[in-house]
């Protein structure tokens, strides 16, 4: 493994501020619970971690996620502290707890953007997915409160075998709600999502082609996340990379996740520990842990993703590979057969 070169800071650090959540979503990675577990990072530990993150230059953006971050009593203080340290603070919520006052307070704490989760285009489908009657109406109310507070928000949608055919309608809804962006996430079979119906590699490929074909006509900022093959598919279709041309899988390469107990991971769906912020600085973990070093080193990859000419822009989902038994192994939901060996690029 190569460890000699200097490592750029991550662009994004997602912190699972708490596993507590008021909903019981069918796809929940965190298998969230109603009450926060006792071993979550304390207020002081969180401040210390934010201080360490702020030492990175350029500073990463920090996503306050969960669980449901608005269930954490000190969330606004933490957002405010991060802002005061020069960090761009983002907050990811299911939207049901947003009130006019909270929207104004989040803006006051310097939160730069809020993401809300929409997983069905109507009350029946969204409420079923989210496990709470009324979640759909609450989300729409939350969006209105954010709009009134002048706080930028985006809509995140997890696409599954069940709601894939409604993706276009949900993008249209996102525009109607006044969101700044629509980010779609392709289901990763972790946590409760492990029991959900999965697409085959061919169905997945066809779905991404349809979405990529539609992308140039969209009137809203659109991003496909955790669908690493999206860039490869775009190139094969002769379409431009669009506004979001970054690498497909960002785990350990521009992105990291910190769990509610301080465990650093490549992403929230890849349940392998790179070390704890309770024991080391987050900077040291990102730069030096064997897990992150391996994720960044093409030569450690096994199977077709390591051999693939698209490794630099894709890399395959390491979490889906891990669910098959080897986090450095081939992405199971990609039918592409590489044309060249390690070192070649498309
Ligand atoms: S391993 Fe990569 S593509 Fe897969 S869920 Fe994590 S960041 Fe997304
Ligand atoms: S083989 Fe792996 S790296 Fe290549 S396009 Fe498929 S998922 Fe991406």
mmCIF file of C-alpha atoms and ligand atoms in Angstrom:
data_model
loop_
_atom_site.group_PDB
_atom_site.id
_atom_site.type_symbol
_atom_site.label_atom_id
_atom_site.label_comp_id
_atom_site.label_asym_id
_atom_site.label_seq_id
_atom_site.Cartn_x
_atom_site.Cartn_y
_atom_site.Cartn_z
ATOM 1 C CA UNK A 1 0.000 0.000 0.000
ATOM 2 C CA UNK A 2 1.213 3.528 -0.750
ATOM 3 C CA UNK A 3 1.235 5.881 2.239
ATOM 4 C CA UNK A 4 3.887 8.431 1.217
ATOM 5 C CA UNK A 5 1.897 11.099 -0.662
ATOM 6 C CA UNK A 6 0.111 13.968 1.055
ATOM 7 C CA UNK A 7 -3.593 13.408 1.522
ATOM 8 C CA UNK A 8 -6.102 16.131 0.638
ATOM 9 C CA UNK A 9 -8.710 16.771 3.342
ATOM 10 C CA UNK A 10 -12.156 15.259 2.795
ATOM 11 C CA UNK A 11 -14.666 17.616 1.195
ATOM 12 C CA UNK A 12 -17.436 16.261 3.392
ATOM 13 C CA UNK A 13 -17.615 14.757 6.864
ATOM 14 C CA UNK A 14 -20.973 13.232 7.784
ATOM 15 C CA UNK A 15 -21.512 12.899 11.507
ATOM 16 C CA UNK A 16 -24.296 10.716 12.880
ATOM 17 C CA UNK A 17 -25.091 13.086 15.743
ATOM 18 C CA UNK A 18 -27.495 10.576 17.320
ATOM 19 C CA UNK A 19 -29.167 7.257 16.546
ATOM 20 C CA UNK A 20 -32.385 8.518 18.097
ATOM 21 C CA UNK A 21 -35.205 9.098 15.613
ATOM 22 C CA UNK A 22 -38.949 9.681 15.737
ATOM 23 C CA UNK A 23 -39.582 7.522 12.638
ATOM 24 C CA UNK A 24 -39.026 3.838 11.792
ATOM 25 C CA UNK A 25 -38.058 3.971 8.121
ATOM 26 C CA UNK A 26 -37.936 0.734 6.189
ATOM 27 C CA UNK A 27 -34.513 1.447 4.671
ATOM 28 C CA UNK A 28 -32.800 2.822 7.811
ATOM 29 C CA UNK A 29 -29.047 2.238 7.726
ATOM 30 C CA UNK A 30 -28.676 3.253 11.367
ATOM 31 C CA UNK A 31 -31.498 1.012 12.639
ATOM 32 C CA UNK A 32 -32.442 4.088 14.610
ATOM 33 C CA UNK A 33 -34.031 3.923 18.047
ATOM 34 C CA UNK A 34 -36.443 6.178 19.956
ATOM 35 C CA UNK A 35 -34.098 7.038 22.817
ATOM 36 C CA UNK A 36 -30.444 8.037 22.299
ATOM 37 C CA UNK A 37 -28.051 5.287 23.481
ATOM 38 C CA UNK A 38 -25.928 6.334 26.471
ATOM 39 C CA UNK A 39 -22.569 5.945 24.716
ATOM 40 C CA UNK A 40 -23.055 8.645 22.049
ATOM 41 C CA UNK A 41 -20.438 11.415 21.752
ATOM 42 C CA UNK A 42 -20.946 13.968 24.515
ATOM 43 C CA UNK A 43 -21.245 17.708 23.866
ATOM 44 C CA UNK A 44 -17.582 18.221 24.828
ATOM 45 C CA UNK A 45 -16.379 15.326 22.680
ATOM 46 C CA UNK A 46 -18.355 16.722 19.747
ATOM 47 C CA UNK A 47 -16.829 20.194 20.182
ATOM 48 C CA UNK A 48 -13.368 18.683 20.267
ATOM 49 C CA UNK A 49 -14.057 16.743 17.043
ATOM 50 C CA UNK A 50 -15.374 19.884 15.305
ATOM 51 C CA UNK A 51 -12.227 21.709 16.419
ATOM 52 C CA UNK A 52 -10.085 18.999 14.822
ATOM 53 C CA UNK A 53 -12.137 19.116 11.612
ATOM 54 C CA UNK A 54 -11.723 22.896 11.456
ATOM 55 C CA UNK A 55 -7.932 22.451 11.495
ATOM 56 C CA UNK A 56 -8.112 20.926 7.988
ATOM 57 C CA UNK A 57 -7.480 23.421 5.206
ATOM 58 C CA UNK A 58 -9.431 23.768 3.075
ATOM 59 C CA UNK A 59 -12.157 23.060 5.624
ATOM 60 C CA UNK A 60 -14.542 20.210 4.864
ATOM 61 C CA UNK A 61 -18.288 20.704 4.986
ATOM 62 C CA UNK A 62 -19.926 18.913 7.912
ATOM 63 C CA UNK A 63 -23.279 17.154 7.576
ATOM 64 C CA UNK A 64 -25.133 16.814 10.866
ATOM 65 C CA UNK A 65 -27.093 13.601 10.300
ATOM 66 C CA UNK A 66 -28.665 10.808 12.310
ATOM 67 C CA UNK A 67 -30.905 9.127 13.244
ATOM 68 C CA UNK A 68 -32.734 12.406 13.419
ATOM 69 C CA UNK A 69 -30.326 15.221 14.356
ATOM 70 C CA UNK A 70 -33.180 17.433 15.591
ATOM 71 C CA UNK A 71 -33.689 14.873 18.413
ATOM 72 C CA UNK A 72 -30.285 15.889 19.807
ATOM 73 C CA UNK A 73 -30.884 18.690 22.354
ATOM 74 C CA UNK A 74 -27.584 20.508 21.692
ATOM 75 C CA UNK A 75 -27.761 20.310 17.887
ATOM 76 C CA UNK A 76 -28.130 24.065 17.343
ATOM 77 C CA UNK A 77 -25.227 24.824 19.696
ATOM 78 C CA UNK A 78 -23.077 22.346 17.788
ATOM 79 C CA UNK A 79 -24.094 23.835 14.436
ATOM 80 C CA UNK A 80 -23.342 27.298 15.751
ATOM 81 C CA UNK A 81 -19.945 26.214 17.089
ATOM 82 C CA UNK A 82 -18.998 24.620 13.761
ATOM 83 C CA UNK A 83 -20.033 27.807 11.943
ATOM 84 C CA UNK A 84 -17.930 29.896 14.328
ATOM 85 C CA UNK A 85 -14.929 27.684 13.508
ATOM 86 C CA UNK A 86 -15.328 28.425 9.797
ATOM 87 C CA UNK A 87 -17.039 25.158 8.875
ATOM 88 C CA UNK A 88 -19.926 25.019 6.419
ATOM 89 C CA UNK A 89 -22.595 23.204 8.421
ATOM 90 C CA UNK A 90 -25.340 21.181 6.707
ATOM 91 C CA UNK A 91 -28.159 19.297 8.397
ATOM 92 C CA UNK A 92 -29.977 16.205 7.191
ATOM 93 C CA UNK A 93 -33.454 15.632 8.648
ATOM 94 C CA UNK A 94 -36.629 13.687 7.921
ATOM 95 C CA UNK A 95 -38.339 17.091 8.097
ATOM 96 C CA UNK A 96 -41.172 16.133 10.437
ATOM 97 C CA UNK A 97 -39.841 18.075 13.450
ATOM 98 C CA UNK A 98 -39.155 21.344 11.635
ATOM 99 C CA UNK A 99 -41.214 24.247 13.026
ATOM 100 C CA UNK A 100 -41.114 27.917 12.005
ATOM 101 C CA UNK A 101 -39.026 28.702 15.105
ATOM 102 C CA UNK A 102 -36.622 25.820 14.506
ATOM 103 C CA UNK A 103 -36.172 26.838 10.863
ATOM 104 C CA UNK A 104 -35.283 30.374 11.984
ATOM 105 C CA UNK A 105 -32.968 29.025 14.711
ATOM 106 C CA UNK A 106 -31.151 26.763 12.253
ATOM 107 C CA UNK A 107 -30.596 29.738 10.002
ATOM 108 C CA UNK A 108 -29.378 31.723 13.009
ATOM 109 C CA UNK A 109 -26.922 28.930 13.852
ATOM 110 C CA UNK A 110 -25.420 29.309 10.393
ATOM 111 C CA UNK A 111 -26.758 26.075 8.902
ATOM 112 C CA UNK A 112 -26.049 26.569 5.190
ATOM 113 C CA UNK A 113 -28.435 23.970 3.830
ATOM 114 C CA UNK A 114 -30.932 21.409 5.134
ATOM 115 C CA UNK A 115 -31.712 18.156 3.368
ATOM 116 C CA UNK A 116 -35.166 16.618 3.698
ATOM 117 C CA UNK A 117 -35.996 13.021 2.819
ATOM 118 C CA UNK A 118 -38.769 12.243 0.339
ATOM 119 C CA UNK A 119 -39.233 8.586 -0.577
ATOM 120 C CA UNK A 120 -42.666 8.494 -2.179
ATOM 121 C CA UNK A 121 -44.651 11.014 -4.248
ATOM 122 C CA UNK A 122 -47.800 10.790 -2.124
ATOM 123 C CA UNK A 123 -48.865 10.305 1.483
ATOM 124 C CA UNK A 124 -49.587 6.574 1.106
ATOM 125 C CA UNK A 125 -46.188 5.632 -0.326
ATOM 126 C CA UNK A 126 -44.033 8.061 1.682
ATOM 127 C CA UNK A 127 -45.753 7.325 5.017
ATOM 128 C CA UNK A 128 -45.469 3.571 4.416
ATOM 129 C CA UNK A 129 -41.745 3.906 3.634
ATOM 130 C CA UNK A 130 -41.139 6.174 6.623
ATOM 131 C CA UNK A 131 -43.246 4.166 9.064
ATOM 132 C CA UNK A 132 -45.366 7.110 10.262
ATOM 133 C CA UNK A 133 -48.827 8.263 9.158
ATOM 134 C CA UNK A 134 -48.648 12.005 8.465
ATOM 135 C CA UNK A 135 -44.916 12.017 7.622
ATOM 136 C CA UNK A 136 -45.623 13.238 4.063
ATOM 137 C CA UNK A 137 -47.697 16.240 5.187
ATOM 138 C CA UNK A 138 -45.155 17.009 7.919
ATOM 139 C CA UNK A 139 -42.360 16.997 5.337
ATOM 140 C CA UNK A 140 -44.247 19.433 3.107
ATOM 141 C CA UNK A 141 -44.885 21.703 6.108
ATOM 142 C CA UNK A 142 -41.194 21.504 7.052
ATOM 143 C CA UNK A 143 -40.207 22.509 3.517
ATOM 144 C CA UNK A 144 -42.569 25.496 3.674
ATOM 145 C CA UNK A 145 -41.112 26.630 7.019
ATOM 146 C CA UNK A 146 -37.563 26.428 5.635
ATOM 147 C CA UNK A 147 -38.611 28.393 2.575
ATOM 148 C CA UNK A 148 -40.204 31.079 4.764
ATOM 149 C CA UNK A 149 -37.061 31.256 6.913
ATOM 150 C CA UNK A 150 -34.950 31.743 3.779
ATOM 151 C CA UNK A 151 -32.957 28.589 4.533
ATOM 152 C CA UNK A 152 -31.782 26.674 1.470
ATOM 153 C CA UNK A 153 -32.931 23.051 1.358
ATOM 154 C CA UNK A 154 -32.645 20.048 -0.902
ATOM 155 C CA UNK A 155 -34.617 16.847 -1.225
ATOM 156 C CA UNK A 156 -32.911 13.466 -0.803
ATOM 157 C CA UNK A 157 -34.637 10.376 -2.147
ATOM 158 C CA UNK A 158 -33.623 6.769 -1.588
ATOM 159 C CA UNK A 159 -34.503 4.812 -4.702
ATOM 160 C CA UNK A 160 -35.532 1.193 -4.239
ATOM 161 C CA UNK A 161 -37.122 -1.495 -6.376
ATOM 162 C CA UNK A 162 -40.461 -0.229 -4.977
ATOM 163 C CA UNK A 163 -40.278 3.494 -5.826
ATOM 164 C CA UNK A 164 -37.904 3.587 -8.801
ATOM 165 C CA UNK A 165 -40.730 4.067 -11.297
ATOM 166 C CA UNK A 166 -41.783 7.215 -9.384
ATOM 167 C CA UNK A 167 -38.361 8.909 -9.497
ATOM 168 C CA UNK A 168 -39.384 11.409 -12.167
ATOM 169 C CA UNK A 169 -42.533 12.439 -10.275
ATOM 170 C CA UNK A 170 -40.474 12.987 -7.131
ATOM 171 C CA UNK A 171 -38.029 15.243 -9.012
ATOM 172 C CA UNK A 172 -41.035 17.284 -10.214
ATOM 173 C CA UNK A 173 -42.291 17.487 -6.608
ATOM 174 C CA UNK A 174 -38.877 18.669 -5.500
ATOM 175 C CA UNK A 175 -39.143 21.587 -7.931
ATOM 176 C CA UNK A 176 -42.679 22.378 -6.677
ATOM 177 C CA UNK A 177 -41.526 22.378 -3.054
ATOM 178 C CA UNK A 178 -38.981 25.080 -3.914
ATOM 179 C CA UNK A 179 -35.902 22.974 -3.134
ATOM 180 C CA UNK A 180 -32.470 23.923 -4.420
ATOM 181 C CA UNK A 181 -31.550 20.375 -5.474
ATOM 182 C CA UNK A 182 -32.713 16.776 -5.783
ATOM 183 C CA UNK A 183 -30.210 14.136 -4.744
ATOM 184 C CA UNK A 184 -31.096 10.508 -5.319
ATOM 185 C CA UNK A 185 -29.455 7.706 -3.367
ATOM 186 C CA UNK A 186 -29.441 4.132 -4.605
ATOM 187 C CA UNK A 187 -30.402 1.723 -1.823
ATOM 188 C CA UNK A 188 -27.495 0.018 -0.082
ATOM 189 C CA UNK A 189 -28.499 -3.229 1.677
ATOM 190 C CA UNK A 190 -27.353 -2.279 5.192
ATOM 191 C CA UNK A 191 -29.332 -2.099 8.443
ATOM 192 C CA UNK A 192 -33.087 -2.472 7.923
ATOM 193 C CA UNK A 193 -32.538 -2.135 4.144
ATOM 194 C CA UNK A 194 -30.900 -5.582 4.188
ATOM 195 C CA UNK A 195 -34.412 -7.078 4.153
ATOM 196 C CA UNK A 196 -35.688 -4.985 1.228
ATOM 197 C CA UNK A 197 -36.078 -6.242 -2.309
ATOM 198 C CA UNK A 198 -32.989 -5.485 -4.387
ATOM 199 C CA UNK A 199 -32.652 -4.781 -8.115
ATOM 200 C CA UNK A 200 -30.517 -7.062 -10.276
ATOM 201 C CA UNK A 201 -27.342 -5.616 -11.839
ATOM 202 C CA UNK A 202 -29.117 -5.391 -15.213
ATOM 203 C CA UNK A 203 -32.207 -3.644 -13.753
ATOM 204 C CA UNK A 204 -29.953 -1.262 -11.885
ATOM 205 C CA UNK A 205 -27.975 -0.459 -15.041
ATOM 206 C CA UNK A 206 -31.173 0.145 -17.031
ATOM 207 C CA UNK A 207 -32.555 2.408 -14.291
ATOM 208 C CA UNK A 208 -29.384 4.513 -14.185
ATOM 209 C CA UNK A 209 -29.391 4.834 -17.987
ATOM 210 C CA UNK A 210 -32.971 6.135 -17.895
ATOM 211 C CA UNK A 211 -32.090 8.628 -15.161
ATOM 212 C CA UNK A 212 -28.937 9.786 -16.983
ATOM 213 C CA UNK A 213 -30.916 10.236 -20.211
ATOM 214 C CA UNK A 214 -33.415 12.435 -18.369
ATOM 215 C CA UNK A 215 -30.825 14.509 -16.487
ATOM 216 C CA UNK A 216 -30.040 17.163 -19.171
ATOM 217 C CA UNK A 217 -33.718 18.211 -19.326
ATOM 218 C CA UNK A 218 -34.069 18.763 -15.570
ATOM 219 C CA UNK A 219 -34.526 22.327 -14.349
ATOM 220 C CA UNK A 220 -33.081 21.606 -10.910
ATOM 221 C CA UNK A 221 -29.632 20.745 -9.586
ATOM 222 C CA UNK A 222 -29.638 16.929 -9.665
ATOM 223 C CA UNK A 223 -27.165 14.414 -8.309
ATOM 224 C CA UNK A 224 -27.026 10.617 -8.246
ATOM 225 C CA UNK A 225 -25.276 9.523 -5.049
ATOM 226 C CA UNK A 226 -24.004 6.078 -4.131
ATOM 227 C CA UNK A 227 -24.625 4.984 -7.703
ATOM 228 C CA UNK A 228 -20.908 4.972 -8.559
ATOM 229 C CA UNK A 229 -21.431 3.562 -12.062
ATOM 230 C CA UNK A 230 -23.428 6.681 -13.036
ATOM 231 C CA UNK A 231 -20.370 8.488 -14.447
ATOM 232 C CA UNK A 232 -19.274 5.401 -16.393
ATOM 233 C CA UNK A 233 -22.762 5.029 -17.828
ATOM 234 C CA UNK A 234 -22.818 8.716 -18.813
ATOM 235 C CA UNK A 235 -19.509 8.365 -20.647
ATOM 236 C CA UNK A 236 -20.694 5.253 -22.455
ATOM 237 C CA UNK A 237 -23.813 7.155 -23.533
ATOM 238 C CA UNK A 238 -21.694 10.077 -24.758
ATOM 239 C CA UNK A 239 -23.336 12.481 -22.277
ATOM 240 C CA UNK A 240 -21.547 15.154 -20.277
ATOM 241 C CA UNK A 241 -20.686 14.458 -16.641
ATOM 242 C CA UNK A 242 -22.957 17.350 -15.654
ATOM 243 C CA UNK A 243 -22.478 19.606 -12.674
ATOM 244 C CA UNK A 244 -21.518 16.770 -10.308
ATOM 245 C CA UNK A 245 -18.573 15.162 -11.994
ATOM 246 C CA UNK A 246 -16.824 13.832 -8.874
ATOM 247 C CA UNK A 247 -15.869 10.209 -8.276
ATOM 248 C CA UNK A 248 -18.709 7.724 -7.893
ATOM 249 C CA UNK A 249 -17.754 6.131 -4.567
ATOM 250 C CA UNK A 250 -16.356 8.737 -2.212
ATOM 251 C CA UNK A 251 -15.726 6.459 0.784
ATOM 252 C CA UNK A 252 -12.337 7.507 2.120
ATOM 253 C CA UNK A 253 -11.717 9.632 -1.000
ATOM 254 C CA UNK A 254 -13.197 13.006 -0.196
ATOM 255 C CA UNK A 255 -15.779 11.717 2.258
ATOM 256 C CA UNK A 256 -15.870 10.112 5.677
ATOM 257 C CA UNK A 257 -18.509 9.212 8.252
ATOM 258 C CA UNK A 258 -18.340 9.435 12.027
ATOM 259 C CA UNK A 259 -20.811 7.294 13.956
ATOM 260 C CA UNK A 260 -22.765 8.460 16.996
ATOM 261 C CA UNK A 261 -20.125 6.789 19.186
ATOM 262 C CA UNK A 262 -17.183 8.362 17.354
ATOM 263 C CA UNK A 263 -16.222 5.470 15.067
ATOM 264 C CA UNK A 264 -14.789 6.670 11.721
ATOM 265 C CA UNK A 265 -15.943 4.812 8.636
ATOM 266 C CA UNK A 266 -15.539 5.246 4.866
ATOM 267 C CA UNK A 267 -19.258 5.958 4.771
ATOM 268 C CA UNK A 268 -22.310 5.192 6.878
ATOM 269 C CA UNK A 269 -23.122 2.090 4.842
ATOM 270 C CA UNK A 270 -19.676 0.532 5.222
ATOM 271 C CA UNK A 271 -19.625 -0.757 8.806
ATOM 272 C CA UNK A 272 -15.857 -1.089 9.193
ATOM 273 C CA UNK A 273 -13.975 0.942 11.791
ATOM 274 C CA UNK A 274 -10.966 3.051 10.811
ATOM 275 C CA UNK A 275 -10.521 4.205 14.419
ATOM 276 C CA UNK A 276 -12.308 6.317 17.005
ATOM 277 C CA UNK A 277 -12.250 10.085 17.498
ATOM 278 C CA UNK A 278 -12.220 9.224 21.215
ATOM 279 C CA UNK A 279 -8.718 7.831 20.763
ATOM 280 C CA UNK A 280 -7.176 9.740 17.847
ATOM 281 C CA UNK A 281 -7.689 12.960 15.957
ATOM 282 C CA UNK A 282 -10.057 12.614 13.034
ATOM 283 C CA UNK A 283 -7.310 13.989 10.777
ATOM 284 C CA UNK A 284 -4.932 11.175 11.746
ATOM 285 C CA UNK A 285 -7.621 8.537 11.213
ATOM 286 C CA UNK A 286 -8.505 9.872 7.746
ATOM 287 C CA UNK A 287 -4.912 10.194 6.598
ATOM 288 C CA UNK A 288 -3.269 7.156 8.156
ATOM 289 C CA UNK A 289 -5.684 4.391 9.100
ATOM 290 C CA UNK A 290 -5.093 1.185 7.098
ATOM 291 C CA UNK A 291 -8.788 1.169 6.092
ATOM 292 C CA UNK A 292 -8.714 4.614 4.511
ATOM 293 C CA UNK A 293 -5.294 4.024 2.956
ATOM 294 C CA UNK A 294 -6.633 0.825 1.342
ATOM 295 C CA UNK A 295 -9.795 2.542 0.065
ATOM 296 C CA UNK A 296 -7.612 5.103 -1.735
ATOM 297 C CA UNK A 297 -5.192 2.551 -3.188
ATOM 298 C CA UNK A 298 -6.330 0.953 -6.425
ATOM 299 C CA UNK A 299 -3.754 -1.820 -6.076
ATOM 300 C CA UNK A 300 -5.540 -3.193 -3.009
ATOM 301 C CA UNK A 301 -8.807 -3.715 -4.922
ATOM 302 C CA UNK A 302 -9.662 -7.268 -5.872
ATOM 303 C CA UNK A 303 -11.592 -8.397 -8.904
ATOM 304 C CA UNK A 304 -12.958 -6.333 -11.726
ATOM 305 C CA UNK A 305 -13.250 -2.934 -9.990
ATOM 306 C CA UNK A 306 -9.474 -2.902 -9.429
ATOM 307 C CA UNK A 307 -8.932 -3.855 -13.081
ATOM 308 C CA UNK A 308 -11.465 -1.387 -14.404
ATOM 309 C CA UNK A 309 -10.630 1.523 -16.701
ATOM 310 C CA UNK A 310 -13.303 3.528 -14.839
ATOM 311 C CA UNK A 311 -11.833 3.046 -11.335
ATOM 312 C CA UNK A 312 -10.865 6.733 -11.078
ATOM 313 C CA UNK A 313 -14.390 7.976 -11.725
ATOM 314 C CA UNK A 314 -16.316 5.068 -10.206
ATOM 315 C CA UNK A 315 -14.599 2.557 -7.908
ATOM 316 C CA UNK A 316 -17.760 0.546 -7.262
ATOM 317 C CA UNK A 317 -19.757 0.677 -4.041
ATOM 318 C CA UNK A 318 -17.507 -0.628 -1.283
ATOM 319 C CA UNK A 319 -20.498 -1.168 1.008
ATOM 320 C CA UNK A 320 -22.270 -3.425 -1.498
ATOM 321 C CA UNK A 321 -18.978 -5.278 -2.030
ATOM 322 C CA UNK A 322 -18.650 -5.629 1.757
ATOM 323 C CA UNK A 323 -22.182 -7.028 1.982
ATOM 324 C CA UNK A 324 -20.917 -9.759 -0.405
ATOM 325 C CA UNK A 325 -18.002 -10.514 1.951
ATOM 326 C CA UNK A 326 -15.073 -8.333 0.699
ATOM 327 C CA UNK A 327 -15.093 -4.547 0.890
ATOM 328 C CA UNK A 328 -12.294 -4.385 -1.688
ATOM 329 C CA UNK A 329 -13.999 -6.894 -3.993
ATOM 330 C CA UNK A 330 -16.142 -6.325 -7.076
ATOM 331 C CA UNK A 331 -19.302 -4.175 -6.950
ATOM 332 C CA UNK A 332 -22.115 -6.736 -7.291
ATOM 333 C CA UNK A 333 -24.536 -4.378 -9.071
ATOM 334 C CA UNK A 334 -22.348 -3.570 -12.079
ATOM 335 C CA UNK A 335 -22.517 -5.628 -15.265
ATOM 336 C CA UNK A 336 -19.517 -3.834 -16.841
ATOM 337 C CA UNK A 337 -16.588 -6.021 -17.879
ATOM 338 C CA UNK A 338 -13.319 -4.041 -17.771
ATOM 339 C CA UNK A 339 -11.400 -3.748 -21.014
ATOM 340 C CA UNK A 340 -7.988 -3.167 -19.501
ATOM 341 C CA UNK A 341 -5.836 -4.060 -16.527
ATOM 342 C CA UNK A 342 -4.829 -2.098 -13.444
ATOM 343 C CA UNK A 343 -3.398 1.346 -14.206
ATOM 344 C CA UNK A 344 -5.363 1.979 -17.395
ATOM 345 C CA UNK A 345 -7.953 4.764 -17.409
ATOM 346 C CA UNK A 346 -10.887 5.465 -19.649
HETATM 347 S S1 LIG B 1 -19.393 2.648 -0.286
HETATM 348 FE FE1 LIG B 1 -19.303 4.426 -1.665
HETATM 349 S S2 LIG B 1 -20.986 4.209 -3.139
HETATM 350 FE FE2 LIG B 1 -21.310 2.753 -1.469
HETATM 351 S S3 LIG B 1 -22.730 3.759 -0.062
HETATM 352 FE FE3 LIG B 1 -20.647 4.230 0.648
HETATM 353 S S4 LIG B 1 -19.974 6.119 -0.368
HETATM 354 FE FE4 LIG B 1 -21.838 5.343 -1.402
HETATM 355 S S1 LIG B 2 -16.412 -2.652 -12.726
HETATM 356 FE FE1 LIG B 2 -16.388 -1.530 -10.773
HETATM 357 S S2 LIG B 2 -15.123 0.302 -11.183
HETATM 358 FE FE2 LIG B 2 -15.773 -0.536 -13.183
HETATM 359 S S3 LIG B 2 -17.643 0.540 -13.721
HETATM 360 FE FE3 LIG B 2 -18.250 -1.348 -12.648
HETATM 361 S S4 LIG B 2 -18.469 -0.766 -10.489
HETATM 362 FE FE4 LIG B 2 -17.269 0.844 -11.527
#
